[in-house]
Amino acid sequence: QVQLVESGGDLVQPGGSLRLSCAASGFTFGAAAMSWHRQAPGQERELVASISSAGNRKYSASVKGRFTISKDDVKSALFLQMNSLEADDTAVYYCKAVVRGWPQNYEYWGQGTQVTVSS
């Protein structure tokens, strides 16, 4: 059974930092494409950052230079280091895994963790 469990969300002041974690189980973590997404109230879920099985990273324009995605294949864990947080970063953050399958790939989501940036 695939499980993705996010943690690390909190209330933080503008300019502060947070580190989100996603603990994965039930699939070959090192072979999966992983990503972080977020959804603010009244808005669609959006991609924040992704990391391929080979470790290639991509970021949305809004977080590039402030957020860093990383993973630990041994511990089956995904991370998102968020620095210089802004009010617009307030959202529920979700971890996603894309696992290769046949004839189609499989997508899995975590339950989300709330990040609130406010003074």
mmCIF file of N, CA and C in Angstrom, residues 50-95:
data_model
loop_
_atom_site.group_PDB
_atom_site.id
_atom_site.type_symbol
_atom_site.label_atom_id
_atom_site.label_comp_id
_atom_site.label_asym_id
_atom_site.label_seq_id
_atom_site.Cartn_x
_atom_site.Cartn_y
_atom_site.Cartn_z
ATOM 1 N N SER A 50 9.855 19.898 -8.587
ATOM 2 C CA SER A 50 9.897 18.478 -8.897
ATOM 3 C C SER A 50 11.335 17.988 -8.915
ATOM 4 N N ILE A 51 11.480 16.691 -8.695
ATOM 5 C CA ILE A 51 12.796 16.066 -8.765
ATOM 6 C C ILE A 51 12.627 14.690 -9.388
ATOM 7 N N SER A 52 13.406 14.430 -10.417
ATOM 8 C CA SER A 52 13.287 13.157 -11.124
ATOM 9 C C SER A 52 14.007 12.057 -10.351
ATOM 10 N N SER A 53 13.832 10.828 -10.816
ATOM 11 C CA SER A 53 14.519 9.712 -10.175
ATOM 12 C C SER A 53 16.033 9.899 -10.227
ATOM 13 N N ALA A 54 16.505 10.586 -11.270
ATOM 14 C CA ALA A 54 17.945 10.832 -11.423
ATOM 15 C C ALA A 54 18.421 12.045 -10.642
ATOM 16 N N GLY A 55 17.475 12.784 -10.048
ATOM 17 C CA GLY A 55 17.859 13.934 -9.242
ATOM 18 C C GLY A 55 17.783 15.276 -9.950
ATOM 19 N N ASN A 56 17.196 15.308 -11.138
ATOM 20 C CA ASN A 56 17.056 16.575 -11.851
ATOM 21 C C ASN A 56 15.916 17.383 -11.242
ATOM 22 N N ARG A 57 16.195 18.650 -10.975
ATOM 23 C CA ARG A 57 15.242 19.506 -10.257
ATOM 24 C C ARG A 57 14.647 20.582 -11.164
ATOM 25 N N LYS A 58 13.390 20.889 -10.925
ATOM 26 C CA LYS A 58 12.718 21.990 -11.600
ATOM 27 C C LYS A 58 11.883 22.743 -10.582
ATOM 28 N N TYR A 59 11.739 24.056 -10.814
ATOM 29 C CA TYR A 59 10.992 24.909 -9.895
ATOM 30 C C TYR A 59 10.040 25.817 -10.659
ATOM 31 N N SER A 60 8.958 26.181 -9.999
ATOM 32 C CA SER A 60 8.089 27.190 -10.580
ATOM 33 C C SER A 60 8.783 28.535 -10.456
ATOM 34 N N ALA A 61 8.408 29.458 -11.298
ATOM 35 C CA ALA A 61 9.049 30.776 -11.310
ATOM 36 C C ALA A 61 8.862 31.495 -9.978
ATOM 37 N N SER A 62 7.740 31.249 -9.332
ATOM 38 C CA SER A 62 7.428 31.979 -8.104
ATOM 39 C C SER A 62 8.290 31.564 -6.905
ATOM 40 N N VAL A 63 8.914 30.397 -6.967
ATOM 41 C CA VAL A 63 9.691 29.933 -5.818
ATOM 42 C C VAL A 63 11.175 29.744 -6.148
ATOM 43 N N LYS A 64 11.527 29.841 -7.413
ATOM 44 C CA LYS A 64 12.916 29.618 -7.814
ATOM 45 C C LYS A 64 13.836 30.580 -7.082
ATOM 46 N N GLY A 65 14.896 30.034 -6.520
ATOM 47 C CA GLY A 65 15.843 30.839 -5.761
ATOM 48 C C GLY A 65 15.526 30.922 -4.279
ATOM 49 N N ARG A 66 14.317 30.509 -3.907
ATOM 50 C CA ARG A 66 13.918 30.544 -2.491
ATOM 51 C C ARG A 66 13.685 29.142 -1.926
ATOM 52 N N PHE A 67 13.187 28.241 -2.765
ATOM 53 C CA PHE A 67 12.873 26.882 -2.318
ATOM 54 C C PHE A 67 13.878 25.904 -2.927
ATOM 55 N N THR A 68 14.146 24.829 -2.188
ATOM 56 C CA THR A 68 15.020 23.769 -2.671
ATOM 57 C C THR A 68 14.371 22.417 -2.404
ATOM 58 N N ILE A 69 14.222 21.630 -3.459
ATOM 59 C CA ILE A 69 13.684 20.281 -3.327
ATOM 60 C C ILE A 69 14.847 19.300 -3.254
ATOM 61 N N SER A 70 14.705 18.292 -2.396
ATOM 62 C CA SER A 70 15.742 17.262 -2.294
ATOM 63 C C SER A 70 15.091 15.959 -1.858
ATOM 64 N N LYS A 71 15.855 14.883 -1.946
ATOM 65 C CA LYS A 71 15.316 13.599 -1.531
ATOM 66 C C LYS A 71 16.418 12.724 -0.969
ATOM 67 N N ASP A 72 16.011 11.757 -0.198
ATOM 68 C CA ASP A 72 16.925 10.764 0.364
ATOM 69 C C ASP A 72 16.371 9.401 -0.033
ATOM 70 N N ASP A 73 16.977 8.795 -1.034
ATOM 71 C CA ASP A 73 16.467 7.520 -1.544
ATOM 72 C C ASP A 73 16.611 6.395 -0.515
ATOM 73 N N VAL A 74 17.595 6.491 0.334
ATOM 74 C CA VAL A 74 17.798 5.444 1.346
ATOM 75 C C VAL A 74 16.672 5.483 2.378
ATOM 76 N N LYS A 75 16.283 6.697 2.758
ATOM 77 C CA LYS A 75 15.219 6.855 3.764
ATOM 78 C C LYS A 75 13.834 7.003 3.145
ATOM 79 N N SER A 76 13.756 6.976 1.806
ATOM 80 C CA SER A 76 12.470 7.155 1.108
ATOM 81 C C SER A 76 11.771 8.418 1.581
ATOM 82 N N ALA A 77 12.497 9.511 1.530
ATOM 83 C CA ALA A 77 11.961 10.777 2.018
ATOM 84 C C ALA A 77 12.209 11.895 1.018
ATOM 85 N N LEU A 78 11.236 12.772 0.916
ATOM 86 C CA LEU A 78 11.301 13.946 0.053
ATOM 87 C C LEU A 78 11.247 15.179 0.945
ATOM 88 N N PHE A 79 11.978 16.219 0.541
ATOM 89 C CA PHE A 79 12.044 17.426 1.357
ATOM 90 C C PHE A 79 11.804 18.666 0.503
ATOM 91 N N LEU A 80 11.356 19.725 1.180
ATOM 92 C CA LEU A 80 11.260 21.030 0.530
ATOM 93 C C LEU A 80 11.729 22.073 1.542
ATOM 94 N N GLN A 81 12.894 22.628 1.281
ATOM 95 C CA GLN A 81 13.410 23.714 2.110
ATOM 96 C C GLN A 81 12.876 25.022 1.559
ATOM 97 N N MET A 82 12.164 25.754 2.379
ATOM 98 C CA MET A 82 11.533 26.992 1.946
ATOM 99 C C MET A 82 12.130 28.155 2.733
ATOM 100 N N ASN A 83 12.779 29.061 2.021
ATOM 101 C CA ASN A 83 13.381 30.240 2.636
ATOM 102 C C ASN A 83 12.697 31.502 2.125
ATOM 103 N N SER A 84 12.920 32.592 2.817
ATOM 104 C CA SER A 84 12.359 33.892 2.414
ATOM 105 C C SER A 84 10.873 33.781 2.119
ATOM 106 N N LEU A 85 10.158 33.172 3.025
ATOM 107 C CA LEU A 85 8.729 32.922 2.804
ATOM 108 C C LEU A 85 7.945 34.222 2.726
ATOM 109 N N GLU A 86 6.932 34.180 1.866
ATOM 110 C CA GLU A 86 6.071 35.330 1.626
ATOM 111 C C GLU A 86 4.621 34.947 1.907
ATOM 112 N N ALA A 87 3.784 35.948 2.099
ATOM 113 C CA ALA A 87 2.374 35.676 2.371
ATOM 114 C C ALA A 87 1.743 34.840 1.264
ATOM 115 N N ASP A 88 2.177 35.059 0.032
ATOM 116 C CA ASP A 88 1.627 34.309 -1.108
ATOM 117 C C ASP A 88 2.020 32.837 -1.099
ATOM 118 N N ASP A 89 2.934 32.459 -0.237
ATOM 119 C CA ASP A 89 3.306 31.041 -0.115
ATOM 120 C C ASP A 89 2.335 30.281 0.784
ATOM 121 N N THR A 90 1.415 30.987 1.397
ATOM 122 C CA THR A 90 0.423 30.343 2.257
ATOM 123 C C THR A 90 -0.442 29.393 1.444
ATOM 124 N N ALA A 91 -0.473 28.140 1.851
ATOM 125 C CA ALA A 91 -1.216 27.108 1.116
ATOM 126 C C ALA A 91 -1.081 25.780 1.846
ATOM 127 N N VAL A 92 -1.862 24.814 1.383
ATOM 128 C CA VAL A 92 -1.632 23.434 1.784
ATOM 129 C C VAL A 92 -0.649 22.835 0.790
ATOM 130 N N TYR A 93 0.404 22.232 1.301
ATOM 131 C CA TYR A 93 1.452 21.662 0.459
ATOM 132 C C TYR A 93 1.302 20.140 0.407
ATOM 133 N N TYR A 94 1.354 19.631 -0.823
ATOM 134 C CA TYR A 94 1.152 18.207 -1.060
ATOM 135 C C TYR A 94 2.375 17.583 -1.709
ATOM 136 N N CYS A 95 2.652 16.374 -1.325
ATOM 137 C CA CYS A 95 3.693 15.558 -1.918
ATOM 138 C C CYS A 95 3.039 14.617 -2.940
#
